[in-house]
Coordinates of C-alpha atoms in Angstrom, one line a residue:
Chain A
M229 CA 81.5 1.1 -13.5
P230 CA 78.0 2.4 -14.9
K231 CA 76.0 1.1 -12.1
A232 CA 73.5 -1.1 -13.2
S233 CA 69.7 1.3 -12.4
P234 CA 66.7 -0.8 -10.7
Q235 CA 65.3 -0.9 -14.7
T236 CA 68.0 -2.8 -15.4
S237 CA 68.1 -5.1 -13.1
R238 CA 63.9 -5.9 -13.2
H239 CA 64.3 -6.0 -17.1
A240 CA 67.3 -9.1 -15.9
L241 CA 64.7 -11.1 -13.3
T242 CA 61.7 -11.3 -15.4
A243 CA 63.6 -13.2 -18.5
R244 CA 65.5 -15.2 -15.9
I245 CA 61.7 -16.2 -14.2
G246 CA 58.9 -15.3 -17.3
P247 CA 60.2 -18.7 -18.9
V248 CA 59.8 -20.6 -15.8
A249 CA 56.4 -19.2 -14.6
V250 CA 55.0 -19.4 -19.1
A251 CA 56.5 -22.8 -17.8
I252 CA 54.7 -23.2 -14.9
L253 CA 50.9 -21.6 -16.2
L254 CA 50.9 -24.0 -19.0
V255 CA 51.8 -27.1 -17.2
V256 CA 48.7 -25.9 -15.2
L257 CA 46.5 -24.8 -18.1
L258 CA 47.8 -27.8 -19.7
V259 CA 45.7 -30.4 -16.7
L260 CA 43.0 -27.7 -16.1
P261 CA 40.8 -29.5 -18.4
H262 CA 40.3 -32.2 -16.0
Y263 CA 39.7 -30.7 -12.7
L264 CA 36.9 -27.7 -14.9
D265 CA 33.4 -28.1 -15.1
N266 CA 31.6 -26.9 -18.4
Y267 CA 31.3 -23.6 -17.5
S268 CA 34.6 -23.6 -16.1
L269 CA 35.7 -24.7 -19.1
R270 CA 33.7 -22.5 -21.4
L271 CA 34.8 -19.7 -19.9
A272 CA 38.4 -20.7 -20.0
T273 CA 38.3 -20.7 -23.9
T274 CA 36.9 -17.5 -23.7
V275 CA 39.5 -15.8 -22.2
F276 CA 41.8 -17.9 -24.8
M277 CA 39.1 -16.3 -28.2
Y278 CA 40.4 -13.0 -26.2
C279 CA 43.6 -13.4 -26.1
V280 CA 44.0 -14.6 -29.5
L281 CA 42.4 -11.3 -30.5
A282 CA 43.8 -8.5 -27.9
W283 CA 47.8 -10.4 -29.1
S284 CA 46.6 -9.4 -33.0
W285 CA 45.4 -5.6 -32.6
N286 CA 49.1 -5.0 -30.6
F287 CA 50.5 -5.8 -33.3
I288 CA 49.3 -3.5 -35.5
G289 CA 47.6 -0.8 -32.9
G290 CA 50.0 -1.8 -29.7
F291 CA 53.9 -2.3 -31.7
V292 CA 53.3 -0.3 -35.1
G293 CA 50.7 2.8 -33.5
Y294 CA 47.8 2.2 -35.5
P295 CA 44.4 2.1 -33.9
S296 CA 42.9 -0.2 -35.4
F297 CA 39.8 -1.4 -35.7
G298 CA 38.4 -4.0 -37.9
I299 CA 39.5 -7.5 -35.3
A300 CA 36.2 -7.9 -35.8
A301 CA 36.4 -7.7 -39.4
F302 CA 38.4 -10.5 -40.0
F303 CA 37.4 -12.6 -36.5
G304 CA 34.0 -12.8 -38.5
L305 CA 35.4 -13.4 -42.2
G306 CA 38.1 -16.0 -40.4
S307 CA 34.5 -17.9 -38.8
Y308 CA 33.1 -17.5 -42.5
V309 CA 35.4 -19.3 -44.8
G310 CA 35.2 -22.0 -42.0
A311 CA 31.8 -22.2 -41.8
I312 CA 31.6 -22.9 -45.3
M313 CA 34.3 -25.1 -45.9
L314 CA 33.5 -27.4 -43.3
T315 CA 29.3 -27.7 -44.1
Q316 CA 30.9 -28.5 -47.7
D317 CA 33.0 -31.0 -46.4
M318 CA 36.4 -29.7 -47.7
I319 CA 38.1 -30.1 -44.6
P320 CA 38.8 -31.4 -41.9
F321 CA 37.7 -29.6 -38.9
W322 CA 41.1 -29.2 -37.6
L323 CA 42.1 -27.7 -40.6
S324 CA 39.4 -24.4 -40.5
P325 CA 41.4 -22.3 -38.9
A326 CA 44.5 -22.6 -40.5
C327 CA 42.6 -22.2 -43.8
A328 CA 40.8 -19.2 -42.3
A329 CA 44.2 -17.5 -40.7
V330 CA 45.7 -18.1 -44.6
V331 CA 43.0 -16.2 -46.8
C332 CA 42.3 -13.6 -43.5
L333 CA 45.8 -13.7 -44.6
V334 CA 46.1 -12.0 -47.8
V335 CA 43.3 -10.1 -47.7
A336 CA 44.8 -7.8 -45.1
A337 CA 47.9 -7.9 -47.4
L338 CA 45.8 -7.3 -49.8
L339 CA 43.6 -4.8 -48.3
G340 CA 46.0 -3.2 -46.1
A341 CA 48.8 -1.3 -48.8
P342 CA 45.2 1.3 -49.6
I343 CA 44.3 1.4 -46.0
L344 CA 47.6 2.0 -45.0
R345 CA 48.4 4.9 -46.0
L346 CA 46.5 6.6 -44.2
R347 CA 46.6 7.2 -40.3
G348 CA 45.0 8.7 -37.8
H349 CA 41.2 8.8 -37.2
Y350 CA 41.2 8.1 -41.1
F351 CA 42.8 5.0 -41.2
A352 CA 40.4 3.9 -37.2
V353 CA 37.6 5.2 -40.0
A354 CA 38.4 2.7 -42.5
S355 CA 39.3 -0.1 -40.7
L356 CA 36.0 -0.1 -38.5
A357 CA 33.9 0.4 -42.3
L358 CA 35.9 -2.9 -42.9
G359 CA 34.0 -5.0 -40.1
E360 CA 30.6 -3.3 -42.0
V361 CA 31.6 -4.0 -45.4
F362 CA 32.6 -7.2 -44.7
R363 CA 29.4 -8.0 -42.8
E364 CA 27.1 -6.1 -45.9
L365 CA 28.0 -8.4 -47.4
A366 CA 28.0 -11.6 -45.9
M367 CA 24.5 -10.6 -45.0
N368 CA 22.9 -10.3 -49.2
W369 CA 25.2 -12.9 -50.5
T370 CA 22.9 -15.5 -49.5
A371 CA 23.9 -18.3 -52.3
V372 CA 27.1 -18.8 -50.1
T373 CA 26.7 -17.7 -46.6
G374 CA 23.4 -18.5 -45.9
G375 CA 22.4 -14.3 -44.7
G376 CA 21.0 -13.3 -42.5
M377 CA 19.7 -16.7 -41.3
G378 CA 23.1 -18.1 -40.8
V379 CA 25.1 -21.3 -41.1
N380 CA 25.3 -23.7 -39.5
L381 CA 27.6 -26.3 -38.1
P382 CA 27.9 -29.2 -38.3
P383 CA 29.2 -31.6 -35.0
L384 CA 32.4 -32.2 -33.7
R385 CA 31.7 -35.8 -33.0
S386 CA 35.9 -35.3 -31.9
S387 CA 37.4 -38.8 -30.7
L388 CA 39.5 -37.4 -28.3
G389 CA 37.5 -36.6 -25.5
T390 CA 34.5 -33.4 -24.8
D391 CA 33.8 -30.9 -26.9
S392 CA 34.5 -28.4 -24.5
Q393 CA 37.6 -30.0 -24.0
V394 CA 38.6 -29.7 -27.4
F395 CA 37.8 -26.2 -28.0
Y396 CA 39.5 -25.3 -25.2
Y397 CA 43.2 -27.5 -26.0
M398 CA 42.0 -25.7 -29.6
F399 CA 42.3 -22.8 -29.0
L400 CA 44.9 -22.7 -26.0
L401 CA 47.1 -23.9 -28.6
L402 CA 45.8 -20.8 -31.4
A403 CA 46.4 -17.9 -27.7
L404 CA 50.5 -19.7 -27.3
V405 CA 51.0 -19.4 -30.9
T406 CA 50.0 -16.6 -31.5
F407 CA 52.5 -15.5 -28.0
A408 CA 55.1 -17.1 -29.3
V409 CA 54.5 -15.3 -33.0
T410 CA 54.4 -12.2 -30.4
V411 CA 57.5 -12.8 -28.3
A412 CA 59.8 -13.8 -31.2
V413 CA 57.9 -10.6 -33.5
G414 CA 58.8 -8.0 -30.2
R415 CA 63.1 -10.6 -30.7
S416 CA 63.3 -9.2 -34.0
R417 CA 64.6 -6.9 -36.2
L418 CA 60.9 -6.7 -37.6
G419 CA 59.4 -5.4 -34.0
V420 CA 62.6 -2.8 -33.7
A421 CA 60.7 -1.6 -37.1
F422 CA 57.6 -2.0 -36.3
R423 CA 59.3 0.3 -33.4
C424 CA 60.3 2.7 -35.2
I425 CA 57.3 3.7 -36.4
R426 CA 55.1 3.9 -34.1
Q427 CA 57.6 6.7 -32.9
N428 CA 57.8 8.2 -35.8
E429 CA 57.4 7.2 -39.6
E430 CA 59.2 9.9 -41.7
A431 CA 62.7 8.7 -40.4
A432 CA 61.4 5.5 -40.2
N433 CA 61.8 5.3 -44.0
M434 CA 64.6 8.2 -43.5
I435 CA 66.5 5.2 -41.9
G436 CA 65.7 1.9 -44.5
I437 CA 62.9 0.1 -43.1
D438 CA 59.8 -0.1 -45.9
A439 CA 57.8 1.8 -43.8
T440 CA 54.3 0.7 -46.1
R441 CA 55.7 -3.1 -46.0
V442 CA 56.5 -3.3 -42.9
K443 CA 52.6 -1.9 -41.8
I444 CA 51.6 -4.7 -44.7
I445 CA 52.7 -7.1 -42.4
A446 CA 52.0 -6.2 -39.3
F447 CA 48.3 -5.5 -40.4
A448 CA 48.1 -8.8 -41.9
L449 CA 49.6 -10.6 -38.7
S450 CA 46.7 -9.1 -36.9
A451 CA 44.6 -10.3 -39.1
A452 CA 45.4 -13.8 -39.2
F453 CA 44.8 -15.2 -36.0
P454 CA 41.6 -13.0 -35.8
G455 CA 40.6 -15.2 -39.0
A456 CA 42.1 -18.6 -37.2
A457 CA 39.5 -17.4 -34.0
G458 CA 37.0 -17.0 -36.0
A459 CA 36.5 -20.2 -38.3
L460 CA 37.4 -22.3 -34.4
Y461 CA 35.0 -20.5 -32.6
A462 CA 32.1 -20.8 -35.5
S463 CA 32.9 -25.0 -34.4
W464 CA 33.3 -24.0 -31.2
V465 CA 29.0 -22.8 -31.1
G466 CA 27.9 -24.6 -34.0
Y467 CA 26.2 -21.2 -35.6
I468 CA 26.5 -18.6 -37.3
D469 CA 25.6 -14.9 -38.2
P470 CA 26.4 -12.1 -39.4
S471 CA 25.9 -9.3 -36.7
D472 CA 26.8 -12.1 -34.0
V473 CA 30.6 -12.7 -35.9
F474 CA 30.7 -9.3 -37.4
D475 CA 30.0 -6.9 -34.2
I476 CA 31.5 -3.3 -34.4
I477 CA 32.2 -4.5 -30.2
I478 CA 34.1 -7.8 -30.9
S479 CA 37.1 -4.0 -32.7
V480 CA 36.2 -2.7 -29.6
K481 CA 36.8 -5.0 -27.3
A482 CA 40.5 -6.0 -28.3
P483 CA 42.3 -2.9 -28.1
V484 CA 40.6 -2.1 -23.5
M485 CA 41.9 -5.2 -23.9
A486 CA 45.2 -4.4 -24.7
L487 CA 44.9 -1.2 -23.0
L488 CA 43.9 -2.7 -19.6
G489 CA 47.2 -4.5 -19.7
G490 CA 49.7 -2.3 -21.2
V491 CA 49.8 -1.4 -25.7
G492 CA 52.7 -2.4 -27.0
T493 CA 54.1 -5.2 -24.2
V494 CA 53.8 -8.9 -24.7
A495 CA 51.9 -10.2 -21.5
G496 CA 49.5 -6.9 -21.4
P497 CA 46.9 -8.5 -23.5
A498 CA 46.6 -11.1 -21.9
I499 CA 46.7 -10.0 -18.6
G500 CA 43.7 -7.2 -19.9
A501 CA 41.6 -10.2 -21.5
F502 CA 41.4 -11.9 -18.6
L503 CA 41.0 -9.4 -16.2
Y504 CA 38.3 -7.4 -18.7
L505 CA 35.9 -10.9 -18.7
A506 CA 36.5 -11.5 -15.3
F507 CA 34.4 -7.9 -15.0
E508 CA 32.5 -9.0 -17.9
E509 CA 31.1 -12.4 -16.7
I510 CA 30.7 -10.3 -12.8
V511 CA 28.4 -8.2 -14.6
W512 CA 26.4 -10.9 -16.7
R513 CA 25.4 -12.4 -14.2
N514 CA 24.4 -9.9 -12.1
L515 CA 22.9 -7.0 -14.4
L516 CA 21.6 -8.8 -17.9
Q517 CA 19.7 -5.9 -18.6
F518 CA 22.2 -3.3 -18.0
H519 CA 25.2 -5.1 -19.2
A520 CA 26.1 -3.0 -21.8
A521 CA 25.8 0.0 -19.8
V522 CA 27.8 -2.1 -17.4
L523 CA 30.5 -2.5 -20.4
G524 CA 30.3 1.2 -21.1
L525 CA 31.2 2.7 -18.0
I526 CA 34.0 0.1 -17.8
I527 CA 35.2 1.4 -20.5
V528 CA 35.0 4.6 -20.0
L529 CA 36.6 4.4 -16.1
L530 CA 39.5 2.4 -18.1
V531 CA 40.4 5.5 -20.6
L532 CA 39.4 7.8 -18.1
F533 CA 41.8 6.8 -15.2
L534 CA 43.7 4.1 -16.9
P535 CA 45.0 5.2 -20.5
N536 CA 48.1 3.4 -20.0
G537 CA 47.0 0.2 -18.5
F538 CA 47.9 -2.1 -15.1
V539 CA 51.5 -2.9 -16.3
D540 CA 52.7 0.6 -17.0
V541 CA 50.9 1.2 -13.5
T542 CA 52.9 -1.5 -12.1
R543 CA 55.9 -0.5 -13.9
R544 CA 55.3 3.4 -13.0
R545 CA 55.1 2.1 -8.4
K546 CA 58.6 0.4 -9.3
I547 CA 60.7 3.1 -10.9
L548 CA 59.3 5.4 -8.3
D549 CA 60.4 3.1 -5.4
G550 CA 63.9 2.6 -6.6
A551 CA 63.8 6.4 -7.0
S552 CA 63.0 6.9 -3.7
Chain B
M232 CA 10.8 8.7 -65.0
L233 CA 11.3 6.2 -62.4
F234 CA 14.9 7.9 -62.4
V235 CA 14.2 11.3 -61.8
Q236 CA 11.4 10.6 -59.1
N237 CA 15.1 7.9 -57.6
V238 CA 17.2 11.8 -57.2
V239 CA 13.7 14.0 -56.3
N240 CA 13.6 11.1 -53.6
G241 CA 17.3 11.0 -53.0
L242 CA 17.7 14.6 -52.3
L243 CA 15.4 14.4 -50.1
L244 CA 16.4 11.7 -47.6
G245 CA 20.1 13.7 -48.5
G246 CA 18.7 16.8 -46.5
L247 CA 18.0 15.4 -43.8
Y248 CA 21.3 14.0 -43.8
V249 CA 23.1 16.8 -44.5
C250 CA 21.6 17.5 -40.6
I251 CA 22.8 14.0 -39.4
A252 CA 25.8 15.6 -40.6
I253 CA 26.7 18.4 -39.8
G254 CA 26.9 17.9 -35.9
F255 CA 28.9 15.3 -35.8
S256 CA 31.2 17.0 -38.6
L257 CA 31.7 20.2 -36.4
I258 CA 32.6 17.3 -33.3
W259 CA 35.6 16.2 -35.3
G260 CA 36.7 19.3 -37.3
V261 CA 36.9 21.2 -33.9
L262 CA 37.2 18.8 -31.4
N263 CA 39.5 16.5 -33.6
I264 CA 37.3 13.3 -31.6
I265 CA 35.0 10.6 -34.0
N266 CA 31.7 10.9 -31.9
F267 CA 29.6 7.6 -31.0
L268 CA 27.7 9.0 -29.4
H269 CA 26.1 10.4 -32.5
G270 CA 23.6 7.6 -33.9
S271 CA 21.9 7.2 -29.9
L272 CA 22.1 11.3 -29.8
I273 CA 19.6 11.1 -33.5
V274 CA 17.5 8.4 -31.8
L275 CA 17.4 10.5 -28.3
G276 CA 16.5 13.4 -29.6
S277 CA 14.2 11.2 -31.8
Y278 CA 12.4 10.1 -29.1
I279 CA 12.4 13.3 -27.3
A280 CA 10.0 15.0 -30.4
Y281 CA 7.8 11.9 -29.8
F282 CA 7.1 12.4 -26.9
A283 CA 6.2 15.6 -27.0
F284 CA 3.4 14.8 -30.4
V285 CA 2.2 12.3 -28.1
Y286 CA 1.4 13.6 -25.1
F287 CA 1.2 17.6 -26.4
G288 CA 0.4 17.1 -29.5
L289 CA 3.8 19.3 -30.5
S290 CA 4.9 19.4 -34.2
P291 CA 8.3 17.5 -34.4
F292 CA 8.3 20.3 -36.8
I293 CA 7.8 22.5 -34.2
A294 CA 9.9 21.1 -31.9
P295 CA 13.7 21.6 -32.0
I296 CA 13.3 25.3 -30.6
F297 CA 12.9 23.6 -27.7
I298 CA 14.7 20.1 -28.4
M299 CA 18.0 21.6 -29.2
P300 CA 18.3 23.7 -25.9
L301 CA 18.2 21.0 -23.8
M302 CA 20.5 18.4 -26.4
F303 CA 22.9 22.0 -25.5
A304 CA 22.5 21.5 -21.7
F305 CA 23.1 17.6 -22.6
G306 CA 26.7 18.0 -24.4
Y307 CA 27.9 20.7 -22.5
A308 CA 28.2 19.0 -19.4
L309 CA 28.8 15.4 -20.8
Q310 CA 32.2 17.4 -22.6
G311 CA 32.6 19.2 -19.4
S312 CA 32.7 16.4 -17.0
V313 CA 34.1 13.3 -19.0
L314 CA 34.9 14.7 -22.4
N315 CA 37.7 17.2 -21.5
V316 CA 39.7 15.0 -20.0
V317 CA 40.7 13.3 -23.2
I318 CA 41.3 16.5 -25.7
G319 CA 43.8 16.0 -28.0
K320 CA 45.0 12.4 -26.8
P321 CA 44.9 9.8 -29.7
V322 CA 42.1 9.0 -31.7
L323 CA 41.6 5.1 -30.1
I324 CA 41.7 6.7 -26.6
T325 CA 38.7 9.3 -28.0
L326 CA 36.7 6.9 -30.1
T327 CA 37.3 3.4 -27.2
L328 CA 35.4 6.8 -25.0
T329 CA 32.5 7.4 -27.3
F330 CA 32.2 3.7 -28.1
G331 CA 31.8 3.0 -23.8
L332 CA 29.4 6.1 -23.7
D333 CA 27.4 4.7 -26.7
L334 CA 26.9 1.7 -24.8
I335 CA 25.5 3.4 -21.8
L336 CA 23.5 5.9 -23.1
N337 CA 21.7 2.8 -25.7
N338 CA 21.5 0.8 -23.6
L339 CA 19.7 3.4 -20.9
M340 CA 17.1 3.9 -24.7
V341 CA 16.4 0.7 -24.3
W342 CA 15.7 0.1 -21.1
G343 CA 13.4 3.6 -20.7
F344 CA 11.8 3.5 -24.2
T345 CA 11.9 -0.5 -25.6
A346 CA 13.6 -1.8 -28.5
N347 CA 10.2 -1.2 -30.4
F348 CA 9.7 0.7 -33.0
R349 CA 7.5 3.7 -32.8
R350 CA 6.0 6.0 -35.3
V351 CA 5.0 9.6 -35.5
V352 CA 1.8 9.4 -36.9
F353 CA -0.3 13.0 -38.8
E354 CA -4.2 13.9 -37.9
H355 CA -3.6 15.3 -41.0
P356 CA -0.7 14.5 -42.8
L357 CA 1.0 17.6 -45.4
P358 CA -0.2 17.0 -49.0
T359 CA 1.7 15.2 -51.8
F360 CA 2.2 17.2 -53.9
E361 CA 2.6 16.1 -57.9
V362 CA 4.7 17.0 -60.7
H363 CA 5.1 15.9 -63.8
G364 CA 4.4 13.0 -62.8
I365 CA 7.1 13.0 -59.8
V366 CA 5.9 12.0 -56.6
I367 CA 6.3 14.4 -54.0
P368 CA 6.2 13.9 -50.4
G369 CA 4.9 16.3 -47.9
D370 CA 5.9 15.9 -44.9
R371 CA 9.5 14.8 -46.0
L372 CA 9.6 18.2 -48.4
M373 CA 9.1 19.6 -44.6
A374 CA 11.9 18.0 -42.9
M375 CA 13.8 18.8 -46.0
A376 CA 13.5 22.5 -45.9
L377 CA 13.3 22.4 -42.4
A378 CA 16.9 20.5 -42.3
F379 CA 18.1 22.9 -45.0
L380 CA 17.3 25.9 -42.4
L381 CA 18.9 24.4 -39.7
T382 CA 22.0 23.8 -41.7
L383 CA 22.0 27.6 -42.9
I384 CA 21.5 28.5 -39.3
F385 CA 24.3 26.4 -38.5
F386 CA 26.2 28.3 -41.2
L387 CA 25.2 31.4 -40.1
L388 CA 26.0 30.9 -36.4
L389 CA 29.9 30.3 -37.2
N390 CA 30.7 32.8 -39.2
R391 CA 28.1 35.4 -38.2
S392 CA 28.7 35.1 -34.7
R393 CA 31.8 35.7 -31.6
I394 CA 31.4 32.4 -30.8
G395 CA 31.2 30.6 -34.1
R396 CA 34.5 32.9 -34.9
A397 CA 36.1 31.4 -32.0
I398 CA 35.5 27.9 -32.2
V399 CA 36.8 28.4 -35.8
A400 CA 39.6 31.0 -35.0
V401 CA 40.9 27.9 -31.7
R402 CA 39.5 24.7 -35.2
N403 CA 42.7 26.1 -37.0
D404 CA 45.1 27.1 -35.3
R405 CA 44.6 27.1 -31.9
D406 CA 47.7 28.3 -29.5
A407 CA 47.3 31.9 -31.7
A408 CA 43.5 31.6 -30.8
V409 CA 44.5 31.5 -26.7
L410 CA 46.7 34.1 -27.7
M411 CA 44.2 35.8 -28.9
G412 CA 41.8 36.5 -25.6
V413 CA 39.4 32.6 -26.3
N414 CA 39.0 30.9 -23.7
V415 CA 39.2 26.7 -25.8
K416 CA 37.9 25.1 -23.0
Q417 CA 35.4 27.2 -22.7
I418 CA 34.8 26.6 -26.9
Y419 CA 35.0 22.9 -26.7
A420 CA 32.2 22.3 -24.7
I421 CA 30.3 24.7 -26.7
T422 CA 31.6 23.3 -30.2
F423 CA 30.1 19.7 -28.7
A424 CA 27.1 21.3 -27.1
T425 CA 26.1 22.5 -30.5
G426 CA 26.3 19.5 -32.4
V427 CA 24.7 18.1 -30.0
A428 CA 22.3 20.2 -29.8
F429 CA 21.8 19.4 -34.1
A430 CA 22.3 16.0 -33.6
G431 CA 18.9 16.8 -31.3
A432 CA 17.2 18.3 -34.5
A433 CA 17.9 16.2 -37.0
G434 CA 16.0 13.3 -34.8
S435 CA 13.2 15.2 -34.4
L436 CA 12.6 15.6 -38.4
L437 CA 14.0 12.4 -39.0
S438 CA 10.6 11.4 -36.4
V439 CA 8.7 12.1 -38.9
V440 CA 10.4 10.2 -41.5
F441 CA 12.2 6.9 -40.3
P442 CA 10.3 4.0 -37.0
I443 CA 12.1 5.2 -33.8
S444 CA 14.4 2.6 -32.1
P445 CA 17.8 2.9 -29.8
I446 CA 18.7 0.1 -33.0
N447 CA 18.9 2.6 -35.0
S448 CA 21.4 4.6 -34.0
G449 CA 24.4 2.1 -35.5
V450 CA 22.6 3.1 -39.3
L451 CA 22.8 6.5 -37.9
L452 CA 26.5 6.7 -36.6
G453 CA 27.3 5.3 -40.2
K454 CA 25.5 7.5 -42.1
A455 CA 27.4 10.5 -40.7
F456 CA 30.6 8.8 -41.4
V457 CA 29.4 8.1 -44.7
I458 CA 28.4 11.4 -45.1
C459 CA 31.7 13.1 -43.1
I460 CA 34.5 11.4 -45.2
L461 CA 32.1 12.0 -48.3
G462 CA 32.0 15.6 -48.9
G463 CA 35.3 16.2 -46.3
L464 CA 35.6 17.1 -43.6
G465 CA 35.9 20.7 -41.8
S466 CA 33.6 23.2 -43.6
I467 CA 30.0 23.0 -43.7
G468 CA 29.9 22.4 -47.6
G469 CA 31.5 19.5 -46.9
A470 CA 28.9 18.0 -45.0
V471 CA 26.2 19.3 -47.8
I472 CA 28.0 17.6 -50.6
G473 CA 28.6 14.4 -48.9
G474 CA 24.6 14.1 -47.5
L475 CA 23.4 14.8 -51.3
A476 CA 26.0 12.6 -52.2
L477 CA 24.9 10.2 -50.0
G478 CA 21.1 10.4 -50.1
I479 CA 20.7 9.9 -54.0
I480 CA 24.0 7.4 -54.2
E481 CA 21.0 5.3 -51.4
S482 CA 18.1 5.9 -53.8
I483 CA 20.0 4.3 -56.8
G484 CA 21.6 1.9 -55.7
A485 CA 18.4 0.7 -54.2
M486 CA 16.8 1.2 -57.6
A487 CA 19.6 -0.5 -59.8
A488 CA 20.6 -3.7 -57.0
G489 CA 17.9 -3.4 -54.1
P490 CA 17.6 -1.7 -50.9
E491 CA 19.5 -3.9 -48.7
Y492 CA 23.0 -2.5 -51.0
T493 CA 22.1 0.0 -49.5
V494 CA 24.6 0.1 -46.9
L495 CA 27.0 -1.7 -48.4
I496 CA 27.6 0.4 -51.5
S497 CA 27.5 3.2 -48.7
F498 CA 30.2 1.1 -47.1
I499 CA 32.6 0.5 -50.5
V500 CA 32.3 4.3 -51.8
L501 CA 33.0 5.1 -48.3
L502 CA 36.1 3.0 -48.3
A503 CA 36.3 3.6 -52.1
V504 CA 37.1 7.6 -51.3
L505 CA 39.0 7.0 -48.3
A506 CA 42.0 5.1 -50.3
I507 CA 41.4 7.8 -53.4
K508 CA 40.7 10.7 -52.4
P509 CA 40.9 11.5 -48.3
T510 CA 40.2 15.2 -47.6
G511 CA 36.8 13.6 -49.6
I512 CA 35.2 16.2 -52.2
A513 CA 34.7 18.9 -50.5
G514 CA 37.3 18.9 -47.7
K515 CA 39.8 21.6 -46.8
L516 CA 42.2 23.0 -42.9
G517 CA 39.3 25.2 -41.8
Y518 CA 35.9 25.4 -41.2
E519 CA 35.0 28.7 -43.2

């Protein structure tokens, strides 16, 4: 009988501990709003939002390995869809993320076919340009979007709790859904197809994977959740404008968080989002004038010294420990 | 007549656009790095030209002579210290890294120079020509002529000098270049520094035509993207075609739809080119 390697035994261990840890974390997160002040609630909500964005990016960028910088495009699109539907009083508040997600899913599926034929640098540029086009559309289509003036959203007035509590739970729910889909996809045939394409697209085609279709699914998934997050964000902050919700930095932050935590892993993007936002908050508080520069510095140092993320570092150490 | 005037305006602008893009195209083509810093580097060149003009009375038309060596040194140091580490890495890494560097440089410029718009105002501007009712501002014409001169110098540099040939060799076949005794690391640094130097020169010429502010860096970077994709990467001819085409598209688009739509139009053109012919109008492999 082959001896179990340290890696497989570790896998067995995480398989047993993983669900328990997630359950404990979930209970803590559910009762937390009753003990936090508004400031901490806002921070926690932001963490959930970026967890959603980083996990979403992970579908196309991590699993399939296509360097997407298009998260802001769909975050912005979703926030405008949500904002416009709510100001027109077309739907109740809680339905706006779902509507935005569907719109983003469809738009991404339609745009995916031409864009996903591109690879590497060209795909990166195309995904980046998508956000710019959407932003300019929002800027110029004044009759619908309000142009550079932005959109003011109606206040929430929920009977379920304070606004910050409601948005905390909404973003938590969205993060859980994104997480669940990530786990489900990771274990399904679709996830196998994703990883095949990352390793070798020609070979994936050869063994009968319809690469174009699979890539479009990944791209649509990585658009739908940011769309929902955008719609929630719009109601949360109460006012959006094109330069805010289509900001390129959103498109860069999502992969940076995934890089920080570990690309292509299930937990990595969430860990990365948490660590990054912790850094960012400290920087914001202490270096207001230089916050962009310090965030730039964090990105530079991260890329130079931790290109595979924290998850990877610990894994390497574990393997080394096992070998010694 | 209005149409001809717009085409002329577009060509005048396009000459400068060529100059914006050649450095960006060179770095992308040879190092395979999308240099997100490019917009901020152009703005930095504009600021150096502006201060040289205000404090020493030096014309931005002449300033490239000293701006280029300065920017070259800056680019060489940047490549040697930071960018060299990520050569050959996937675009996710290289683009993210230059984005981070851009945040730093841009923030420092906002801090040092403030985000207020500044403008080079000549005491004696060059005369404005009028040919058959077509108005040609002398300063713009001069800026375009110098932009083409710089492009010509760039062309000669790559085609006639030993270092230029080495850059093209590394671009075409890195391993063969190594076997021929080319110091690839040094060539990478020189290539990046050259791209930065031309960004600085472009910034100097732009300072005559456009107001200067760190806020502009994103717009300039966007233009560099569109020009490179439109004309095709990897050749000076591509940058020239792309630059002139963008100039004309912008001025005619502004006439037809309104100036606020120029950015939207140029990015839609970019996506259309990527969807139909990703190599661009004149794209080819080597830097010939």
